[in-house]
């Protein structure tokens, strides 16, 4: 939610600039609501500050200060301070359910959960909705229209799966990722006895930032090595701020074994039996998913990684596509998010939404990422835009944002990919 909506509530005040003096009592990545909740629970805190402007959504790195200071030392920062005696003039407390968002995987976001099965709906309080979600494992979040701290009864839609994007900023949502305990996976291959432990198998390292590569033992070591190579190549020239935000989200990659399905990955096991927003069953219609802030895990099928006997997507790198989603979802700042949605709106005037690349801003970025790194050899989903040169010629605004985010490095996937676009070994 726009943090400015609450700056002038009670004794809290927004100001430009950092709180120049005062003991740092705590620091970390939080949303504004979470930061305010921390302040309200700890009367020793008299304010907090963060880098960049005040119209921010999601999590930013917040520094909590132990005393107020009337001046600023850096205009690039923003601050919220409390005026008055904390022992007498306490701010108006947020509802109790607000303080639970950062616990057990809950996250607040502005906008509706635009996809996912409606488990139930009806009028209730937000605290009541929170209790319903805790009691029903099939529910992964709820969405409502109105104020984020609405009192009394509001009309709630309970959703069966998370969706990382919004379709109407007048709505609000709470999401929860539940990861069930995984003990044993049933596989059809002769290696089924190995598929009993999902763990870190390798790591991509870019400028000191580590991105773990996870899988079950049935995935070959060479596939792990290939994922490491591609991820490190994609991020070799990436903007430092994007990389830092991905690091703060804890981004990882999971490899789906040849004998496994998308929902066999523990982070995405809750999707078993569900369909995508365009009607595909997750297990039959996908071989990988992009990471989000709620679930910062990108997955990809082993057969696609190695370009061997890929019956699903033999003419494109799903890793480059889905990792591109995670770069956007976890690495963008709010200005870049606005830019990609603006670029999509402009592009939609010239390209049909029936083309997968132009179905929404997220797919525009992910398919654009494939083109930027020459990681697709299809023309049916992207209006023939499959190289960096095509992007620069046909979608120059998107190409500019790609260059800002990924840099203009020399790596191209098709120059050192492990197989051929037909899925046969070289």
Tab-separated table of C-alpha atoms in Angstrom:
chain	number	residue	atom	x	y	z
A	1	UNK	CA	0.000	0.000	0.000
A	2	UNK	CA	1.198	3.576	-0.480
A	3	UNK	CA	2.883	4.312	2.805
A	4	UNK	CA	1.893	7.980	2.623
A	5	UNK	CA	-1.732	7.002	3.383
A	6	UNK	CA	-0.824	6.592	7.044
A	7	UNK	CA	1.925	9.163	7.628
A	8	UNK	CA	-0.341	11.760	9.229
A	9	UNK	CA	-2.162	9.335	11.502
A	10	UNK	CA	-1.962	10.182	15.216
A	11	UNK	CA	1.482	11.505	16.119
A	12	UNK	CA	3.387	9.974	13.229
A	13	UNK	CA	4.851	12.365	10.668
A	14	UNK	CA	6.627	11.811	7.356
A	15	UNK	CA	9.668	13.856	6.409
A	16	UNK	CA	12.222	13.877	3.618
A	17	UNK	CA	15.742	12.974	4.628
A	18	UNK	CA	17.356	10.541	7.025
A	19	UNK	CA	17.145	10.668	10.805
A	20	UNK	CA	20.690	11.892	11.156
A	21	UNK	CA	21.276	11.047	14.796
A	22	UNK	CA	20.003	8.396	17.145
A	23	UNK	CA	20.809	4.863	18.165
A	24	UNK	CA	19.990	2.151	15.614
A	25	UNK	CA	17.738	-0.183	17.587
A	26	UNK	CA	16.819	-2.549	14.768
A	27	UNK	CA	17.105	-2.906	10.991
A	28	UNK	CA	15.653	-5.175	8.333
A	29	UNK	CA	13.420	-5.586	5.284
A	30	UNK	CA	9.809	-4.785	6.173
A	31	UNK	CA	6.663	-3.280	4.747
A	32	UNK	CA	5.490	0.051	6.133
A	33	UNK	CA	2.720	-1.650	8.095
A	34	UNK	CA	5.199	-4.056	9.649
A	35	UNK	CA	7.602	-1.232	10.488
A	36	UNK	CA	4.853	0.710	12.174
A	37	UNK	CA	3.805	-2.367	14.129
A	38	UNK	CA	7.391	-2.757	15.349
A	39	UNK	CA	7.408	0.866	16.491
A	40	UNK	CA	4.147	0.460	18.356
A	41	UNK	CA	5.393	-2.584	20.236
A	42	UNK	CA	8.681	-0.929	21.214
A	43	UNK	CA	8.332	2.453	22.901
A	44	UNK	CA	12.109	2.953	22.780
A	45	UNK	CA	11.813	3.480	19.023
A	46	UNK	CA	11.023	7.033	17.984
A	47	UNK	CA	11.058	6.631	14.220
A	48	UNK	CA	12.411	4.778	11.226
A	49	UNK	CA	13.895	5.631	7.862
A	50	UNK	CA	14.463	4.076	4.456
A	51	UNK	CA	16.112	4.898	1.159
A	52	UNK	CA	14.196	6.368	-1.814
A	53	UNK	CA	10.795	8.024	-2.009
A	54	UNK	CA	7.735	7.596	0.138
A	55	UNK	CA	5.370	6.144	-2.503
A	56	UNK	CA	6.781	2.670	-2.000
A	57	UNK	CA	5.023	-0.673	-1.816
A	58	UNK	CA	6.207	-3.985	-0.454
A	59	UNK	CA	9.359	-4.338	1.614
A	60	UNK	CA	12.263	-1.916	1.875
A	61	UNK	CA	15.283	-1.879	4.164
A	62	UNK	CA	14.254	0.041	7.265
A	63	UNK	CA	16.478	1.423	10.019
A	64	UNK	CA	14.757	2.031	13.367
A	65	UNK	CA	16.085	4.958	15.400
A	66	UNK	CA	16.139	5.412	19.143
A	67	UNK	CA	15.533	9.141	19.194
A	68	UNK	CA	14.222	11.850	16.902
A	69	UNK	CA	16.451	14.452	15.310
A	70	UNK	CA	15.072	17.647	13.709
A	71	UNK	CA	17.316	17.693	10.642
A	72	UNK	CA	18.307	15.479	7.720
A	73	UNK	CA	21.689	14.342	6.527
A	74	UNK	CA	20.738	12.774	3.198
A	75	UNK	CA	17.834	13.963	1.029
A	76	UNK	CA	17.778	10.587	-0.722
A	77	UNK	CA	16.251	9.050	2.386
A	78	UNK	CA	12.760	9.266	3.838
A	79	UNK	CA	11.712	9.043	7.460
A	80	UNK	CA	8.741	8.620	9.748
A	81	UNK	CA	9.056	10.111	13.216
A	82	UNK	CA	6.926	10.230	16.324
A	83	UNK	CA	6.399	13.571	18.071
A	84	UNK	CA	5.395	13.749	21.701
A	85	UNK	CA	5.851	11.694	24.814
A	86	UNK	CA	5.697	8.001	23.925
A	87	UNK	CA	4.567	7.228	27.466
A	88	UNK	CA	1.566	9.574	27.216
A	89	UNK	CA	0.731	10.281	23.588
A	90	UNK	CA	0.785	6.789	22.092
A	91	UNK	CA	-0.186	6.459	18.417
A	92	UNK	CA	-3.451	4.857	17.439
A	93	UNK	CA	-2.708	1.108	17.383
A	94	UNK	CA	-3.269	-0.946	14.262
A	95	UNK	CA	-5.702	-3.865	14.495
A	96	UNK	CA	-4.189	-6.944	16.083
A	97	UNK	CA	-4.351	-8.979	12.876
A	98	UNK	CA	-2.031	-6.475	11.160
A	99	UNK	CA	0.780	-7.482	13.476
A	100	UNK	CA	0.559	-11.081	12.257
A	101	UNK	CA	1.314	-10.423	8.591
A	102	UNK	CA	5.035	-10.975	8.924
A	103	UNK	CA	4.604	-14.214	10.864
A	104	UNK	CA	4.189	-17.702	9.456
A	105	UNK	CA	4.476	-16.601	5.828
A	106	UNK	CA	1.679	-13.982	5.828
A	107	UNK	CA	2.176	-10.895	3.685
A	108	UNK	CA	0.011	-7.860	2.978
A	109	UNK	CA	-0.110	-6.505	-0.561
A	110	UNK	CA	-2.108	-3.846	-2.315
A	111	UNK	CA	-4.399	-5.065	-5.066
A	112	UNK	CA	-6.645	-8.068	-5.556
A	113	UNK	CA	-5.489	-11.657	-5.849
A	114	UNK	CA	-6.467	-11.852	-9.505
A	115	UNK	CA	-6.134	-15.591	-9.985
A	116	UNK	CA	-6.856	-18.678	-7.969
A	117	UNK	CA	-9.830	-20.737	-6.977
A	118	UNK	CA	-12.420	-18.979	-4.791
A	119	UNK	CA	-12.699	-21.238	-1.742
A	120	UNK	CA	-15.424	-19.167	-0.081
A	121	UNK	CA	-16.643	-15.592	0.255
A	122	UNK	CA	-18.761	-13.452	2.543
A	123	UNK	CA	-18.965	-10.590	4.995
A	124	UNK	CA	-16.677	-10.711	8.020
A	125	UNK	CA	-14.067	-8.657	9.839
A	126	UNK	CA	-10.448	-8.799	8.775
A	127	UNK	CA	-9.557	-10.418	12.075
A	128	UNK	CA	-12.247	-13.016	11.380
A	129	UNK	CA	-10.899	-13.585	7.863
A	130	UNK	CA	-7.457	-14.166	9.290
A	131	UNK	CA	-8.874	-16.801	11.653
A	132	UNK	CA	-10.717	-18.510	8.777
A	133	UNK	CA	-7.478	-18.782	6.796
A	134	UNK	CA	-5.621	-20.257	9.734
A	135	UNK	CA	-8.342	-22.884	10.167
A	136	UNK	CA	-8.671	-23.939	6.502
A	137	UNK	CA	-5.440	-25.323	4.958
A	138	UNK	CA	-6.841	-25.039	1.411
A	139	UNK	CA	-6.987	-21.236	1.710
A	140	UNK	CA	-3.832	-19.394	0.763
A	141	UNK	CA	-5.021	-15.841	1.135
A	142	UNK	CA	-7.912	-13.435	1.025
A	143	UNK	CA	-8.714	-10.202	-0.735
A	144	UNK	CA	-11.073	-7.312	-0.031
A	145	UNK	CA	-11.926	-3.840	-1.258
A	146	UNK	CA	-11.550	-0.849	1.024
A	147	UNK	CA	-9.040	0.320	3.597
A	148	UNK	CA	-6.130	-1.939	4.603
A	149	UNK	CA	-7.060	-1.476	8.284
A	150	UNK	CA	-10.826	-1.505	7.792
A	151	UNK	CA	-12.945	-1.888	10.898
A	152	UNK	CA	-16.132	-3.941	11.084
A	153	UNK	CA	-17.487	-6.189	8.343
A	154	UNK	CA	-16.025	-6.173	4.814
A	155	UNK	CA	-16.746	-8.499	1.921
A	156	UNK	CA	-13.957	-11.057	1.724
A	157	UNK	CA	-12.918	-13.401	-1.087
A	158	UNK	CA	-10.843	-16.352	0.102
A	159	UNK	CA	-8.437	-17.654	-2.537
A	160	UNK	CA	-7.008	-21.090	-3.124
A	161	UNK	CA	-3.614	-20.001	-4.409
A	162	UNK	CA	-1.355	-16.976	-4.405
A	163	UNK	CA	-0.937	-14.767	-7.445
A	164	UNK	CA	1.967	-12.290	-7.516
A	165	UNK	CA	0.230	-9.428	-9.268
A	166	UNK	CA	-2.698	-7.055	-8.910
A	167	UNK	CA	-5.627	-6.117	-11.122
A	168	UNK	CA	-7.123	-3.250	-9.130
A	169	UNK	CA	-5.171	-1.027	-6.723
A	170	UNK	CA	-8.354	-0.199	-4.769
A	171	UNK	CA	-8.271	-3.739	-3.381
A	172	UNK	CA	-6.101	-5.208	-0.653
A	173	UNK	CA	-4.903	-8.757	-0.085
A	174	UNK	CA	-3.275	-10.994	2.460
A	175	UNK	CA	-1.442	-14.074	1.247
A	176	UNK	CA	0.039	-17.092	2.981
A	177	UNK	CA	2.413	-19.727	1.673
A	178	UNK	CA	1.989	-23.068	3.390
A	179	UNK	CA	4.746	-25.621	2.832
A	180	UNK	CA	3.647	-29.088	3.922
A	181	UNK	CA	6.191	-31.518	5.304
A	182	UNK	CA	7.584	-33.704	2.536
A	183	UNK	CA	8.687	-37.173	3.539
A	184	UNK	CA	8.670	-39.351	0.430
A	185	UNK	CA	8.012	-38.654	-3.247
A	186	UNK	CA	6.613	-41.334	-5.528
A	187	UNK	CA	8.426	-41.412	-8.859
A	188	UNK	CA	7.884	-43.620	-11.878
A	189	UNK	CA	11.588	-44.008	-12.666
A	190	UNK	CA	14.023	-46.648	-11.485
A	191	UNK	CA	15.614	-43.964	-9.321
A	192	UNK	CA	12.485	-43.479	-7.227
A	193	UNK	CA	14.305	-44.591	-4.089
A	194	UNK	CA	16.532	-41.516	-4.423
A	195	UNK	CA	13.643	-39.036	-4.524
A	196	UNK	CA	13.336	-38.598	-0.791
A	197	UNK	CA	15.353	-35.509	0.012
A	198	UNK	CA	14.936	-32.006	-1.388
A	199	UNK	CA	18.115	-30.105	-0.600
A	200	UNK	CA	20.677	-27.584	-1.827
A	201	UNK	CA	22.752	-29.197	-4.578
A	202	UNK	CA	24.774	-26.234	-5.749
A	203	UNK	CA	25.009	-22.467	-5.764
A	204	UNK	CA	25.367	-19.650	-8.266
A	205	UNK	CA	27.567	-16.844	-6.955
A	206	UNK	CA	27.457	-13.350	-8.430
A	207	UNK	CA	29.478	-10.581	-6.767
A	208	UNK	CA	29.218	-12.294	-3.411
A	209	UNK	CA	25.470	-12.970	-3.677
A	210	UNK	CA	24.656	-16.669	-3.466
A	211	UNK	CA	21.590	-18.206	-5.117
A	212	UNK	CA	21.081	-21.792	-4.007
A	213	UNK	CA	20.151	-24.487	-6.523
A	214	UNK	CA	17.928	-27.161	-4.989
A	215	UNK	CA	16.520	-30.503	-6.123
A	216	UNK	CA	15.911	-34.079	-5.155
A	217	UNK	CA	18.803	-36.559	-5.624
A	218	UNK	CA	17.220	-37.958	-8.804
A	219	UNK	CA	18.381	-34.809	-10.662
A	220	UNK	CA	21.789	-35.287	-12.278
A	221	UNK	CA	24.766	-33.227	-11.139
A	222	UNK	CA	25.342	-31.948	-14.663
A	223	UNK	CA	21.877	-30.368	-14.638
A	224	UNK	CA	22.731	-28.581	-11.392
A	225	UNK	CA	25.969	-27.333	-12.938
A	226	UNK	CA	24.107	-26.120	-16.019
A	227	UNK	CA	21.626	-24.137	-13.912
A	228	UNK	CA	24.518	-22.555	-12.012
A	229	UNK	CA	26.142	-21.577	-15.298
A	230	UNK	CA	22.998	-20.031	-16.779
A	231	UNK	CA	22.042	-18.107	-13.634
A	232	UNK	CA	25.558	-16.714	-13.240
A	233	UNK	CA	25.598	-15.745	-16.928
A	234	UNK	CA	22.205	-14.012	-16.727
A	235	UNK	CA	23.289	-12.002	-13.685
A	236	UNK	CA	26.876	-11.330	-14.757
A	237	UNK	CA	26.107	-7.699	-15.635
A	238	UNK	CA	22.890	-7.189	-13.646
A	239	UNK	CA	22.375	-3.880	-11.818
A	240	UNK	CA	23.686	-4.054	-8.266
A	241	UNK	CA	20.442	-2.807	-6.709
A	242	UNK	CA	18.434	-5.497	-8.495
A	243	UNK	CA	20.867	-8.144	-7.270
A	244	UNK	CA	20.683	-6.792	-3.714
A	245	UNK	CA	16.890	-6.919	-3.674
A	246	UNK	CA	16.921	-10.499	-4.963
A	247	UNK	CA	19.390	-11.400	-2.248
A	248	UNK	CA	17.168	-9.865	0.407
A	249	UNK	CA	14.235	-11.925	-0.884
A	250	UNK	CA	16.286	-15.108	-0.560
A	251	UNK	CA	15.904	-16.176	-4.197
A	252	UNK	CA	16.626	-19.806	-5.069
A	253	UNK	CA	16.154	-22.168	-8.026
A	254	UNK	CA	14.603	-25.639	-7.870
A	255	UNK	CA	15.098	-28.281	-10.565
A	256	UNK	CA	12.129	-30.544	-11.324
A	257	UNK	CA	13.402	-34.074	-12.004
A	258	UNK	CA	12.487	-35.790	-15.245
A	259	UNK	CA	10.250	-38.172	-13.273
A	260	UNK	CA	8.646	-35.371	-11.243
A	261	UNK	CA	5.918	-32.784	-11.643
A	262	UNK	CA	5.817	-29.082	-10.882
A	263	UNK	CA	3.922	-29.558	-7.619
A	264	UNK	CA	6.486	-32.116	-6.418
A	265	UNK	CA	8.709	-29.171	-5.535
A	266	UNK	CA	8.063	-28.410	-1.838
A	267	UNK	CA	7.681	-24.633	-2.352
A	268	UNK	CA	4.957	-25.256	-4.965
A	269	UNK	CA	3.327	-28.386	-3.549
A	270	UNK	CA	0.192	-26.416	-2.680
A	271	UNK	CA	-0.557	-26.074	-6.417
A	272	UNK	CA	-1.365	-29.754	-6.887
A	273	UNK	CA	-4.796	-29.980	-8.494
A	274	UNK	CA	-4.961	-26.276	-9.362
A	275	UNK	CA	-4.892	-24.555	-12.728
A	276	UNK	CA	-3.048	-21.508	-14.041
A	277	UNK	CA	-4.890	-18.271	-14.793
A	278	UNK	CA	-5.089	-19.317	-18.455
A	279	UNK	CA	-6.628	-22.699	-17.632
A	280	UNK	CA	-3.636	-25.053	-17.717
A	281	UNK	CA	-3.166	-27.623	-14.974
A	282	UNK	CA	0.057	-26.768	-13.165
A	283	UNK	CA	1.342	-30.340	-13.259
A	284	UNK	CA	0.406	-31.132	-16.866
A	285	UNK	CA	0.743	-27.682	-18.423
A	286	UNK	CA	3.897	-26.266	-16.851
A	287	UNK	CA	7.479	-27.363	-16.290
A	288	UNK	CA	8.538	-24.493	-14.102
A	289	UNK	CA	7.339	-21.380	-12.315
A	290	UNK	CA	8.805	-17.957	-11.659
A	291	UNK	CA	9.741	-16.871	-8.156
A	292	UNK	CA	7.788	-14.181	-6.319
A	293	UNK	CA	8.368	-12.217	-3.131
A	294	UNK	CA	5.950	-14.548	-1.368
A	295	UNK	CA	7.647	-17.662	-2.788
A	296	UNK	CA	11.096	-16.628	-4.096
A	297	UNK	CA	11.771	-19.935	-5.866
A	298	UNK	CA	12.085	-20.373	-9.626
A	299	UNK	CA	11.623	-23.951	-10.830
A	300	UNK	CA	12.474	-25.601	-14.147
A	301	UNK	CA	12.345	-29.105	-15.625
A	302	UNK	CA	15.610	-31.051	-15.820
A	303	UNK	CA	14.924	-32.097	-19.418
A	304	UNK	CA	14.640	-28.446	-20.474
A	305	UNK	CA	17.815	-27.483	-18.642
A	306	UNK	CA	19.783	-30.175	-20.474
A	307	UNK	CA	17.828	-29.896	-23.777
A	308	UNK	CA	17.328	-33.653	-23.853
A	309	UNK	CA	14.083	-35.377	-24.859
A	310	UNK	CA	12.064	-32.317	-23.915
A	311	UNK	CA	8.491	-33.093	-24.915
A	312	UNK	CA	7.140	-29.846	-23.462
A	313	UNK	CA	9.200	-26.809	-24.495
A	314	UNK	CA	12.039	-27.933	-26.807
A	315	UNK	CA	12.454	-24.554	-28.522
A	316	UNK	CA	13.048	-22.269	-25.540
A	317	UNK	CA	14.864	-22.050	-22.235
A	318	UNK	CA	12.260	-22.244	-19.479
A	319	UNK	CA	14.990	-21.431	-16.949
A	320	UNK	CA	15.734	-18.083	-18.602
A	321	UNK	CA	11.999	-17.345	-18.857
A	322	UNK	CA	11.059	-18.254	-15.281
A	323	UNK	CA	14.193	-16.753	-13.748
A	324	UNK	CA	13.291	-13.580	-15.639
A	325	UNK	CA	9.974	-13.577	-13.769
A	326	UNK	CA	11.858	-13.728	-10.470
A	327	UNK	CA	14.168	-10.890	-11.497
A	328	UNK	CA	11.083	-8.723	-12.040
A	329	UNK	CA	9.090	-9.927	-9.029
A	330	UNK	CA	11.941	-9.789	-6.531
A	331	UNK	CA	14.477	-7.428	-8.066
A	332	UNK	CA	12.490	-4.471	-9.377
A	333	UNK	CA	11.982	-1.284	-7.395
A	334	UNK	CA	8.645	0.499	-7.565
A	335	UNK	CA	9.774	2.763	-10.412
A	336	UNK	CA	10.784	-0.202	-12.554
A	337	UNK	CA	7.468	-1.910	-11.785
A	338	UNK	CA	5.607	1.160	-13.016
A	339	UNK	CA	7.788	1.303	-16.132
A	340	UNK	CA	7.164	-2.291	-17.193
A	341	UNK	CA	3.410	-1.858	-16.776
A	342	UNK	CA	3.538	1.377	-18.778
A	343	UNK	CA	5.607	-0.334	-21.480
A	344	UNK	CA	3.052	-3.132	-21.610
A	345	UNK	CA	0.168	-0.700	-21.985
A	346	UNK	CA	1.931	0.926	-24.938
A	347	UNK	CA	2.838	-2.424	-26.507
A	348	UNK	CA	-0.723	-3.734	-26.172
A	349	UNK	CA	-1.838	-1.041	-28.625
A	350	UNK	CA	0.222	-2.674	-31.371
A	351	UNK	CA	0.248	-6.369	-30.484
A	352	UNK	CA	-2.561	-8.829	-29.832
A	353	UNK	CA	-3.084	-10.085	-26.282
A	354	UNK	CA	-3.625	-13.515	-27.838
A	355	UNK	CA	0.166	-13.713	-28.188
A	356	UNK	CA	1.539	-15.058	-24.908
A	357	UNK	CA	4.255	-12.425	-24.729
A	358	UNK	CA	1.633	-9.670	-24.798
A	359	UNK	CA	-0.928	-11.272	-22.478
A	360	UNK	CA	0.273	-9.204	-19.506
A	361	UNK	CA	3.229	-7.157	-18.284
A	362	UNK	CA	4.811	-10.146	-16.530
A	363	UNK	CA	4.939	-12.274	-19.678
A	364	UNK	CA	6.172	-9.290	-21.669
A	365	UNK	CA	9.151	-9.122	-19.325
A	366	UNK	CA	9.774	-12.882	-19.192
A	367	UNK	CA	9.544	-13.366	-22.969
A	368	UNK	CA	11.581	-10.210	-23.401
A	369	UNK	CA	14.219	-11.725	-21.132
A	370	UNK	CA	14.396	-14.761	-23.398
A	371	UNK	CA	14.856	-12.485	-26.396
A	372	UNK	CA	17.462	-10.378	-24.582
A	373	UNK	CA	19.585	-13.479	-23.997
A	374	UNK	CA	18.675	-15.227	-27.294
A	375	UNK	CA	17.069	-18.084	-25.347
A	376	UNK	CA	14.036	-18.829	-27.519
A	377	UNK	CA	13.584	-20.129	-31.051
A	378	UNK	CA	9.809	-19.685	-31.346
A	379	UNK	CA	7.820	-17.081	-33.262
A	380	UNK	CA	4.274	-18.179	-32.388
A	381	UNK	CA	4.158	-16.636	-28.896
A	382	UNK	CA	6.202	-13.462	-29.363
A	383	UNK	CA	5.457	-11.905	-32.766
A	384	UNK	CA	8.871	-13.154	-33.900
A	385	UNK	CA	10.761	-11.133	-31.262
A	386	UNK	CA	13.462	-13.593	-30.262
A	387	UNK	CA	16.745	-11.648	-30.166
A	388	UNK	CA	18.132	-8.551	-28.503
A	389	UNK	CA	18.197	-6.868	-31.880
A	390	UNK	CA	14.492	-7.593	-32.376
A	391	UNK	CA	13.732	-6.012	-29.009
A	392	UNK	CA	15.733	-2.912	-29.789
A	393	UNK	CA	14.021	-2.533	-33.154
A	394	UNK	CA	10.415	-3.328	-32.177
A	395	UNK	CA	10.181	-2.578	-28.442
A	396	UNK	CA	12.890	-0.003	-27.727
A	397	UNK	CA	11.429	1.025	-24.353
A	398	UNK	CA	11.503	-2.585	-23.189
A	399	UNK	CA	15.042	-2.969	-24.513
A	400	UNK	CA	16.110	0.109	-22.541
A	401	UNK	CA	14.687	-1.366	-19.318
A	402	UNK	CA	16.343	-4.705	-20.079
A	403	UNK	CA	19.665	-2.918	-20.456
A	404	UNK	CA	19.138	-1.059	-17.186
A	405	UNK	CA	18.317	-4.246	-15.280
A	406	UNK	CA	20.512	-6.913	-16.914
A	407	UNK	CA	23.228	-4.711	-18.356
A	408	UNK	CA	24.518	-5.031	-21.896
A	409	UNK	CA	26.740	-8.051	-21.414
A	410	UNK	CA	27.941	-10.279	-24.232
A	411	UNK	CA	26.447	-13.587	-23.064
A	412	UNK	CA	23.893	-15.233	-25.345
A	413	UNK	CA	22.259	-18.525	-24.348
A	414	UNK	CA	22.197	-19.956	-27.858
A	415	UNK	CA	25.980	-19.628	-28.191
A	416	UNK	CA	26.803	-22.153	-25.463
A	417	UNK	CA	23.555	-24.010	-24.764
A	418	UNK	CA	23.938	-27.715	-23.920
A	419	UNK	CA	21.959	-29.047	-26.886
A	420	UNK	CA	19.958	-27.951	-29.907
A	421	UNK	CA	16.529	-26.388	-30.179
A	422	UNK	CA	15.141	-29.734	-31.367
A	423	UNK	CA	16.022	-31.245	-27.995
A	424	UNK	CA	18.795	-33.497	-29.368
A	425	UNK	CA	22.359	-33.609	-28.122
A	426	UNK	CA	24.941	-31.972	-30.302
